[in-house]
Amino acid sequence: MADDKQRRISDALSALVSSLIPAVRGDSQEQAEERLEDALDQATVLRRNEAPQKAHQFQTLYSKLLVQPVLSQKWAILHLLNRLSEPRLGTASSEQQSATVSSPTQRQANLPKSGSPRARAQEGALQLDKMTVEDNAFRSSRPLPEKYPNGNQVEHPIGFAQDVPGVPLEQPITATPSELTLLRDIPFVLQGVSTTNLVFQDDYTVDLPPTAPGPLIAQLNSLLEPGLLYRQLRTYTNASSDKGLFGQSFRSAIGSELRSYLGLVASIEGKIRSAIASANEDERQMGVIAQVTLRRCLLWVTDAVYGLRLMRFMLQDIEDKKGGRLISMVHHLSTQYGDPFIIKFAERLLAQITRPFYDMLRRWIYDGELSDPYHEFFVIEQDQSNLDQDPRKIAATSVWENKYIINDSMIPTIVTEDFAKKVFLIGKSLNFIRYGCADSAWVEDYSKEASKELHYGDTATLETSIDKAYKTTMARLIHLMDDKFKLFEHLNALKKYLLLGQGDFIALLMESLSSNLDRPAGSQYRHTLTAQLEHAIRGSNAQFDSPDVLRRLDARLLELSHGEIGWDVFTLEYKVDAPVDVVITSWANKQYLVVFNFLWRIKRVEFALESTWRRFMTGARGVLANVDETLGRDWKAARGCIAEMIHFINQLQNYILFEVIEASWDQLLSAIAKPDCTLDDLISAHTKYLTSITHKGLLGSTTSSITGRREDSFTAQLHQILKTMLAYKEVVEGLYSFSVAEFTRQQERAAKLETRSHTHNSKHAKVSAEEDGHKSPSAAEFTNKRAHDTNSSLPPPLFGGEGGAGREDQMLPSLRTRLKDLASDFKSKVEVLLGDLSTQPDTDMKFLGVVMNFNSVYKPRRRRRVLGAPGEKERDRRTPGQGINGAAGDGK
């Protein structure tokens, strides 16, 4: 066993020595074997460790020699040292030594033929953000001796780059390049340019010297990284730009950083050249320069590598980003990382990337123009033909509401959301002043006076400029709307004429139109209504208003339907034009029209009730006093019910005109009187003003909390109550006509009795009996009129036809029944309305119910709903007798 081990050790040692000592041409077989035996003897001495200190020293020196990249002729040095250490070499003549070492012909002749080379490769990995630098395998062929005496075929080691001077070989030996050689390659490698020793296959792969030791490979990996990153970034900057202005600015910023990097490379190249030029001969021969080394070069490019890595990292996330999102991505580096180098680097990039953003911002806040060909700014100009328009925001001109909007996704993180909204309002206001208000001269003067350059980092100047521009443009716009276009004057006119704020004008208009509006709607003519409108203006304080306001006021008729009268189709209209229609939109005009028609109907009922009240209160001192014995109780009930109705109408009008309209008007004035009020604030305040009027003015509707269905709105309830009032007024007019007829009969009866006293009692008694059997002409005339009047809001008589109208004994009970039923129906509907008002969350609406029922004469109650079969509508459960009353009251 021991012999086998010794034999294996000897064979391995022989192979190792044979691989270290190449054959020399000109030596015979005996000389080669002698040289090999001498080397084996020395190796055996080392193995036996007979001189451990020297052996250890030799091993250390030999290891250092192998890893020294500056020595390219390691075998020659060892061979020389070996020959010098042998005393017998000194006996040879100088000619023999020269012939042995320096004769190329002798070495080439003694070299054996080259055998089959063995492939040997060394790989170096360089990984950076999903990149891997792969070293392709280098193949280096070495000449091998044919056979050694021990029968083992060995190969020469890899590690010698050049032939030994004076010892030419059949095939060159691949060797590790010296550090001096690599230093000359460094300026090219840092720029991504291939050299003899370092070849770039593409932007991600570099071929490293296969014979380089591990420490050198690590240094080369670090030095090759900036070259690879530079190639990738250069490829991006040289590509065609299709990312918009912000993308082009980003490319320019990267290009600027690459140029700075090239300046660093030029500085390193200058230092390398200077160091090589100042190196002495020994340093040149050793291949080492003390002033410049690979490690020192690596230290010089450390910061540059960090910057290149950051830019390469940004390229991975830039594919789907543009505009404000691109700025936000770079700004994220400066705010989310604490590394001072990253913060400083990101700030330097932002200074260049944000130039297009600040150019767009400057044009927007000083000129009101949007210069954004690639849609990268956070303000977007919409296509007017493809808008889903909201009727509450439509105006004749869409310059304000629909032309521009904010794209929240494009707001960069370098500005806040409030800042972006303020910028949006500034530019939109300037654009509206230029095109909507036709005041482009002021915009141009303002731009010349206030325009200044904006750039990243100057936060104080930017905020000051934005605040100043905001105040200036908002003040100018409000001034134009108030002074030039009289917006507030138009709002006041709408309140006075369409919301019935001008009391004397409305009273005179209603009095002058009452006779015409009692006729059917088909017989109404616009020129007649216009003439009466002008008469009402000249006869009231409206004549002192501005002519521009009065010419906008007009009377018109709504769409006609069968059976309507003039009161139902008459309305007033107030016309506005641009740019006032930005605030008073078509939706606002419709809301004003709805409120006017509702208030006009209330005024009509009030006018009718007051006319009836004046009539029978005047007759109470004459005609009605004489029929008090017969009809006194009926008139007492009628006067009480009419008084209730007038009280109800007065309280409803006071609530709408004062608690709703005046209170909402005060809120509107307070909102627009603020010093920082904008046109958007004005539009919002006006919309809130109209919404409050329509909702709190009992024009809204409610949803059942039980069924989820939409219940009758307060408007529908009030309309039914108003119809009942008009029907009751018509019956009271009939009662008054009956009272007049009864008074006439009494007068005639009294006159005939007086005449009969002077004649024969029997003759005159017979005549008086015959006259009493005839009906009064006045009562018959009223009955026939009621029977044939299809336009009256009063339901037809209970006893229709000529026969029923002619029966005087049935007319008074019919009138009494109608009066009682309508009064009960009115009271029932009022109680339901008061019950609904008591459950409203709004305190003003609750207060209306309290005022109407201040003495608790009504018993408020909610409508009780009974759900029938599936699909069947809800129906009200009312008290017995309400069905007839309701049917009578709903007739028109």
XYZ file of N, CA and C in Angstrom, residues 380-560:
543
model
N -56.595 69.356 -19.499
C -56.955 68.740 -20.772
C -58.020 69.594 -21.443
N -57.855 69.800 -22.737
C -58.889 70.463 -23.537
C -59.768 69.394 -24.163
N -61.056 69.463 -23.863
C -61.975 68.423 -24.307
C -62.510 68.704 -25.708
N -62.923 67.606 -26.337
C -63.588 67.698 -27.621
C -65.069 67.968 -27.367
N -65.557 69.124 -27.788
C -66.916 69.523 -27.468
C -67.967 68.635 -28.110
N -67.621 67.971 -29.198
C -68.613 67.151 -29.907
C -68.869 65.817 -29.230
N -68.005 65.410 -28.298
C -68.142 64.087 -27.675
C -68.445 64.169 -26.193
N -69.085 65.247 -25.759
C -69.330 65.439 -24.339
C -70.704 64.924 -23.960
N -70.776 64.245 -22.802
C -72.052 63.917 -22.182
C -72.409 65.082 -21.272
N -73.192 65.996 -21.797
C -73.369 67.269 -21.131
C -74.400 67.169 -20.017
N -74.091 67.795 -18.908
C -74.992 67.902 -17.768
C -75.847 69.140 -17.981
N -77.181 69.023 -17.966
C -78.017 70.197 -18.236
C -77.810 71.319 -17.236
N -77.353 71.007 -16.039
C -77.115 72.069 -15.070
C -75.860 72.870 -15.382
N -75.012 72.351 -16.307
C -73.761 73.031 -16.608
C -73.694 73.536 -18.048
N -74.763 73.329 -18.804
C -74.738 73.745 -20.198
C -74.942 75.249 -20.266
N -74.177 75.905 -21.088
C -74.364 77.318 -21.376
C -74.226 77.495 -22.869
N -74.658 78.670 -23.336
C -74.531 78.921 -24.770
C -73.080 78.865 -25.187
N -72.224 79.281 -24.325
C -70.794 79.143 -24.586
C -70.231 78.154 -23.581
N -69.468 77.208 -24.053
C -68.901 76.175 -23.175
C -67.452 76.462 -22.830
N -67.045 77.705 -23.018
C -65.647 78.046 -22.755
C -65.297 77.805 -21.295
N -66.258 78.047 -20.415
C -65.931 77.939 -18.989
C -66.115 76.526 -18.464
N -67.278 75.955 -18.625
C -67.585 74.704 -17.947
C -66.996 73.480 -18.626
N -67.050 73.425 -19.940
C -66.775 72.169 -20.629
C -65.501 72.156 -21.460
N -64.842 73.273 -21.602
C -63.686 73.301 -22.492
C -62.470 72.639 -21.869
N -62.223 72.894 -20.590
C -61.035 72.363 -19.926
C -61.436 71.606 -18.664
N -60.701 70.540 -18.387
C -60.880 69.778 -17.153
C -59.504 69.414 -16.614
N -59.484 68.947 -15.353
C -58.234 68.516 -14.717
C -58.112 67.002 -14.846
N -56.939 66.556 -15.280
C -56.619 65.130 -15.308
C -55.797 64.820 -14.059
N -56.447 64.254 -13.061
C -55.777 64.027 -11.767
C -54.576 63.102 -11.891
N -54.609 62.185 -12.829
C -53.495 61.240 -12.956
C -52.236 61.916 -13.480
N -52.364 63.087 -14.084
C -51.205 63.778 -14.640
C -50.657 64.864 -13.710
N -51.226 65.001 -12.538
C -50.702 65.998 -11.602
C -49.412 65.469 -11.001
N -48.268 66.109 -11.244
C -47.009 65.596 -10.682
C -46.961 65.801 -9.180
N -46.177 64.985 -8.528
C -46.079 65.062 -7.074
C -45.269 66.260 -6.602
N -44.678 67.008 -7.524
C -43.944 68.203 -7.110
C -44.893 69.344 -6.777
N -46.190 69.192 -7.091
C -47.188 70.196 -6.729
C -48.310 69.492 -5.975
N -49.019 70.243 -5.152
C -50.137 69.699 -4.390
C -51.416 69.786 -5.211
N -52.441 69.084 -4.736
C -53.725 69.105 -5.453
C -54.366 70.481 -5.387
N -54.270 71.157 -4.248
C -54.822 72.515 -4.147
C -54.081 73.466 -5.079
N -52.775 73.301 -5.166
C -51.991 74.123 -6.079
C -52.435 73.898 -7.522
N -52.667 72.645 -7.884
C -53.101 72.337 -9.246
C -54.467 72.944 -9.541
N -55.393 72.889 -8.582
C -56.707 73.487 -8.808
C -56.609 75.001 -8.963
N -55.741 75.610 -8.197
C -55.565 77.053 -8.321
C -54.985 77.412 -9.686
N -54.007 76.641 -10.138
C -53.433 76.860 -11.470
C -54.498 76.669 -12.548
N -55.318 75.645 -12.366
C -56.382 75.381 -13.343
C -57.349 76.559 -13.425
N -57.727 77.115 -12.292
C -58.651 78.247 -12.286
C -58.036 79.486 -12.919
N -56.737 79.698 -12.696
C -56.075 80.875 -13.276
C -56.120 80.806 -14.798
N -55.658 79.694 -15.352
C -55.636 79.575 -16.803
C -57.023 79.587 -17.406
N -57.983 78.913 -16.755
C -59.344 78.886 -17.293
C -59.967 80.276 -17.254
N -59.674 81.033 -16.207
C -60.202 82.392 -16.115
C -59.615 83.282 -17.195
N -58.304 83.177 -17.413
C -57.685 83.977 -18.476
C -58.242 83.602 -19.847
N -58.427 82.316 -20.066
C -58.989 81.881 -21.338
C -60.414 82.388 -21.510
N -61.185 82.393 -20.424
C -62.551 82.900 -20.504
C -62.573 84.404 -20.714
N -61.655 85.122 -20.078
C -61.571 86.569 -20.286
C -61.210 86.868 -21.736
N -60.325 86.064 -22.299
C -59.868 86.307 -23.670
C -60.966 86.012 -24.692
N -61.624 84.854 -24.551
C -62.571 84.421 -25.577
C -64.030 84.635 -25.178
N -64.360 84.420 -23.907
C -65.745 84.579 -23.495
C -66.140 86.018 -23.257
N -65.218 86.798 -22.672
C -65.500 88.200 -22.376
C -64.929 89.157 -23.414
N -64.239 88.630 -24.413
C -63.674 89.445 -25.503
C -62.775 90.550 -24.965
N -61.929 90.212 -24.008
C -61.010 91.193 -23.413
C -59.578 90.693 -23.549
N -59.204 90.342 -24.760
C -57.862 89.804 -24.993
C -56.782 90.862 -24.798
N -57.125 92.123 -24.956
C -56.120 93.184 -24.779
C -55.592 93.198 -23.352
N -56.505 93.045 -22.379
C -56.054 93.022 -20.988
C -55.181 91.808 -20.727
N -55.527 90.670 -21.286
C -54.738 89.455 -21.080
C -53.334 89.633 -21.632
N -53.216 90.235 -22.801
C -51.889 90.443 -23.385
C -51.063 91.408 -22.547
N -51.689 92.482 -22.084
C -50.958 93.431 -21.232
C -50.542 92.778 -19.919
N -51.428 91.986 -19.364
C -51.101 91.295 -18.118
C -49.958 90.308 -18.319
N -49.958 89.616 -19.448
C -48.896 88.656 -19.720
C -47.542 89.349 -19.856
N -47.519 90.472 -20.539
C -46.253 91.191 -20.696
C -45.739 91.729 -19.370
N -46.645 92.123 -18.525
C -46.239 92.740 -17.263
C -45.837 91.713 -16.214
N -46.560 90.619 -16.127
C -46.361 89.682 -15.016
C -45.574 88.441 -15.386
N -45.396 88.163 -16.672
C -44.766 86.905 -17.071
C -43.315 86.843 -16.606
N -42.925 85.685 -16.088
C -41.554 85.458 -15.657
C -41.225 83.977 -15.820
N -39.940 83.694 -15.862
C -39.497 82.317 -16.033
C -39.711 81.523 -14.739
N -40.167 80.314 -14.915
C -40.380 79.416 -13.781
C -39.485 78.203 -13.961
N -38.905 77.741 -12.887
C -38.047 76.569 -12.960
C -38.119 75.812 -11.645
N -37.668 74.581 -11.707
C -37.768 73.696 -10.548
C -36.808 74.135 -9.452
N -37.288 74.045 -8.235
C -36.455 74.355 -7.079
C -36.728 75.706 -6.473
N -37.261 76.644 -7.286
C -37.537 77.989 -6.772
C -38.975 78.023 -6.252
N -39.207 77.352 -5.143
C -40.566 77.194 -4.636
C -41.170 78.520 -4.190
N -40.380 79.354 -3.537
C -40.906 80.625 -3.036
C -41.389 81.509 -4.175
N -40.585 81.624 -5.225
C -40.982 82.448 -6.374
C -42.214 81.881 -7.054
N -42.272 80.563 -7.165
C -43.412 79.928 -7.828
C -44.698 80.183 -7.058
N -44.689 79.979 -5.752
C -45.898 80.200 -4.967
C -46.323 81.662 -4.999
N -45.356 82.555 -4.933
C -45.688 83.986 -5.005
C -46.316 84.337 -6.342
N -45.770 83.797 -7.414
C -46.306 84.082 -8.753
C -47.714 83.533 -8.900
N -47.943 82.326 -8.402
C -49.268 81.715 -8.530
C -50.293 82.492 -7.713
N -49.959 82.850 -6.487
C -50.900 83.595 -5.649
C -51.234 84.952 -6.265
N -50.239 85.621 -6.780
C -50.480 86.930 -7.397
C -51.327 86.798 -8.656
N -51.008 85.816 -9.483
C -51.795 85.606 -10.700
C -53.226 85.219 -10.363
N -53.407 84.422 -9.323
C -54.750 83.989 -8.926
C -55.604 85.181 -8.504
N -55.050 86.021 -7.651
C -55.810 87.182 -7.182
C -56.112 88.143 -8.326
N -55.146 88.362 -9.193
C -55.340 89.319 -10.291
C -56.408 88.842 -11.267
N -56.317 87.599 -11.691
C -57.269 87.096 -12.693
C -58.673 86.973 -12.112
N -58.791 86.511 -10.873
C -60.121 86.379 -10.285
C -60.775 87.746 -10.104
N -60.001 88.721 -9.655
C -60.555 90.061 -9.478
C -60.984 90.655 -10.816
N -60.186 90.441 -11.847
C -60.539 90.975 -13.161
C -61.798 90.306 -13.717
N -61.917 89.017 -13.546
C -63.075 88.303 -14.078
C -64.355 88.722 -13.362
N -64.322 88.801 -12.043
C -65.511 89.230 -11.298
C -65.870 90.669 -11.648
N -64.842 91.503 -11.849
C -65.100 92.889 -12.237
C -65.792 92.954 -13.593
N -65.359 92.167 -14.539
C -65.990 92.157 -15.852
C -67.434 91.672 -15.767
N -67.675 90.600 -15.013
C -69.033 90.072 -14.910
C -69.958 91.064 -14.218
N -69.436 91.835 -13.290
C -70.277 92.781 -12.551
C -70.419 94.106 -13.292
N -69.325 94.666 -13.749
C -69.341 96.015 -14.307
C -69.723 96.029 -15.785
N -69.157 95.131 -16.545
C -69.385 95.158 -17.994
C -70.642 94.387 -18.395
N -70.863 93.231 -17.783
C -71.975 92.375 -18.196
C -73.131 92.382 -17.194
N -73.028 93.144 -16.109
C -74.136 93.380 -15.178
C -74.744 92.073 -14.655
N -73.899 91.156 -14.237
C -74.408 89.873 -13.774
C -75.288 90.027 -12.541
N -74.833 90.773 -11.555
C -75.588 90.921 -10.316
C -76.894 91.696 -10.548
N -76.883 92.610 -11.503
C -78.120 93.318 -11.857
C -79.136 92.352 -12.463
N -78.660 91.419 -13.286
C -79.561 90.425 -13.869
C -80.101 89.478 -12.797
N -79.267 89.084 -11.867
C -79.740 88.215 -10.788
C -80.811 88.908 -9.953
N -80.630 90.194 -9.690
C -81.629 90.946 -8.933
C -82.922 91.089 -9.726
N -82.812 91.265 -11.042
C -84.009 91.371 -11.879
C -84.783 90.053 -11.901
N -84.072 88.962 -11.950
C -84.742 87.666 -11.897
C -85.486 87.488 -10.585
N -84.898 87.936 -9.516
C -85.554 87.827 -8.215
C -86.804 88.702 -8.148
N -86.747 89.885 -8.717
C -87.877 90.798 -8.639
C -89.038 90.375 -9.528
N -88.755 89.908 -10.726
C -89.821 89.675 -11.694
C -90.254 88.215 -11.788
N -89.319 87.285 -11.724
C -89.694 85.880 -11.824
C -89.949 85.239 -10.469
N -89.380 85.804 -9.425
C -89.641 85.300 -8.085
C -90.606 86.205 -7.323
N -91.296 87.095 -8.053
C -92.365 87.950 -7.531
C -91.896 88.843 -6.393
N -90.660 89.313 -6.493
C -90.165 90.224 -5.469
C -90.659 91.639 -5.645
N -91.065 92.048 -6.851
C -91.586 93.380 -7.127
C -93.105 93.326 -6.966
N -93.580 93.587 -5.748
C -94.986 93.366 -5.420
C -95.943 94.226 -6.209
N -95.671 95.531 -6.340
C -96.597 96.411 -7.048
C -96.702 96.047 -8.521
N -95.589 95.633 -9.109
C -95.621 95.215 -10.515
C -96.474 93.956 -10.689
N -96.321 92.990 -9.807
C -97.076 91.744 -9.926
C -98.563 91.999 -9.699
N -98.911 92.845 -8.720
C -100.322 93.119 -8.439
C -100.985 93.819 -9.619
N -100.302 94.801 -10.184
C -100.867 95.516 -11.325
C -100.959 94.623 -12.554
N -99.951 93.772 -12.763
C -99.983 92.861 -13.911
C -101.138 91.872 -13.778
N -101.341 91.354 -12.592
C -102.420 90.385 -12.404
C -103.782 91.047 -12.561
N -103.927 92.256 -12.081
C -105.211 92.962 -12.210
C -105.524 93.286 -13.658
N -104.496 93.688 -14.409
C -104.728 94.040 -15.808
C -104.946 92.821 -16.689
N -104.395 91.670 -16.285
C -104.504 90.458 -17.104
C -105.665 89.565 -16.691
N -106.310 89.849 -15.562
C -107.305 88.915 -15.028
C -108.450 88.684 -15.991
N -108.950 89.749 -16.612
C -110.082 89.579 -17.532
C -109.685 88.761 -18.757
N -108.462 88.943 -19.249
C -108.017 88.181 -20.419
C -107.716 86.729 -20.072
N -107.102 86.506 -18.923
C -106.678 85.158 -18.572
C -107.830 84.277 -18.136
N -109.010 84.857 -17.866
C -110.169 84.032 -17.551
C -110.723 83.327 -18.780
N -110.330 83.773 -19.946
C -110.803 83.168 -21.187
C -109.978 81.923 -21.514
N -110.445 81.087 -22.447
C -109.688 79.882 -22.825
C -108.313 80.210 -23.367
N -107.402 79.250 -23.231
C -106.011 79.473 -23.649
C -105.901 79.722 -25.145
N -106.798 79.133 -25.925
C -106.719 79.311 -27.370
C -107.028 80.715 -27.827
N -107.688 81.484 -26.998
C -108.044 82.858 -27.378
C -107.050 83.887 -26.873
N -105.927 83.443 -26.355
C -104.895 84.356 -25.865
C -103.942 84.714 -27.005
N -103.525 85.985 -27.030
C -102.612 86.461 -28.063
C -101.420 87.121 -27.389
N -100.259 86.878 -27.974
C -99.039 87.347 -27.313
C -98.954 88.866 -27.317
N -99.399 89.484 -28.368
C -99.288 90.946 -28.411
C -100.164 91.597 -27.340
N -101.301 90.954 -27.025
C -102.156 91.476 -25.956
C -101.457 91.355 -24.611
N -100.836 90.210 -24.389
C -100.120 90.009 -23.133
C -98.938 90.959 -23.019
N -98.232 91.181 -24.127
C -97.088 92.091 -24.106
C -97.529 93.514 -23.794
N -98.669 93.904 -24.350
C -99.174 95.256 -24.078
C -99.527 95.417 -22.610
N -100.160 94.411 -22.026
C -100.496 94.474 -20.607
C -99.239 94.462 -19.745
N -98.208 93.744 -20.196
C -96.936 93.739 -19.456
C -96.303 95.124 -19.457
N -96.304 95.786 -20.603
C -95.754 97.148 -20.666
C -96.571 98.116 -19.813
N -97.872 97.895 -19.785
C -98.717 98.745 -18.943
C -98.370 98.562 -17.473
N -98.136 97.307 -17.055
C -97.769 97.056 -15.663
C -96.408 97.651 -15.339
N -95.483 97.630 -16.298
C -94.165 98.225 -16.044
C -94.279 99.728 -15.875
N -95.040 100.387 -16.758
C -95.167 101.848 -16.680
C -95.946 102.298 -15.444
N -96.808 101.434 -14.941
C -97.616 101.822 -13.791
C -97.028 101.424 -12.458
N -95.842 100.860 -12.414
C -95.222 100.436 -11.161
C -93.799 100.966 -11.090
N -93.142 100.644 -9.982
C -91.754 101.083 -9.817
C -90.793 100.367 -10.754
N -91.264 99.382 -11.498
C -90.396 98.703 -12.454
C -89.923 99.636 -13.550
N -90.644 100.752 -13.754
C -90.261 101.696 -14.810
C -88.896 102.332 -14.541
N -88.442 102.286 -13.303
C -87.164 102.913 -12.959
C -85.981 101.963 -13.118
N -86.233 100.748 -13.503
C -85.131 99.820 -13.746
C -84.409 100.162 -15.038
N -83.234 99.528 -15.211
C -82.420 99.772 -16.399
C -83.169 99.340 -17.660
N -83.068 100.113 -18.730
C -83.714 99.700 -19.994
C -83.218 98.346 -20.493
N -81.942 98.031 -20.202
C -81.407 96.736 -20.624
C -82.110 95.593 -19.901
N -82.496 95.833 -18.652
C -83.217 94.818 -17.899
C -84.647 94.689 -18.409
N -85.307 95.807 -18.649
C -86.708 95.770 -19.070
C -86.883 95.159 -20.454
N -85.913 95.375 -21.335
C -86.058 94.797 -22.674
C -85.867 93.280 -22.665
N -85.256 92.755 -21.630
C -85.082 91.309 -21.526
C -86.317 90.617 -20.947
N -87.227 91.377 -20.352
C -88.427 90.817 -19.754
C -89.498 90.672 -20.823
N -90.088 89.509 -20.895
C -91.060 89.238 -21.954
C -92.132 88.294 -21.419
N -93.319 88.388 -22.029
C -94.429 87.499 -21.685
C -94.612 86.490 -22.812
N -94.876 85.265 -22.447
C -95.103 84.232 -23.456
C -96.067 83.190 -22.919
N -96.498 82.316 -23.818
C -97.465 81.279 -23.485
C -96.791 79.922 -23.518
N -97.149 79.099 -22.567
C -96.658 77.736 -22.559
C -97.425 76.909 -23.574
N -97.052 75.649 -23.716
C -97.739 74.776 -24.653
C -99.194 74.589 -24.229
N -100.070 74.649 -25.207
C -101.498 74.576 -24.930
C -101.952 73.136 -24.817
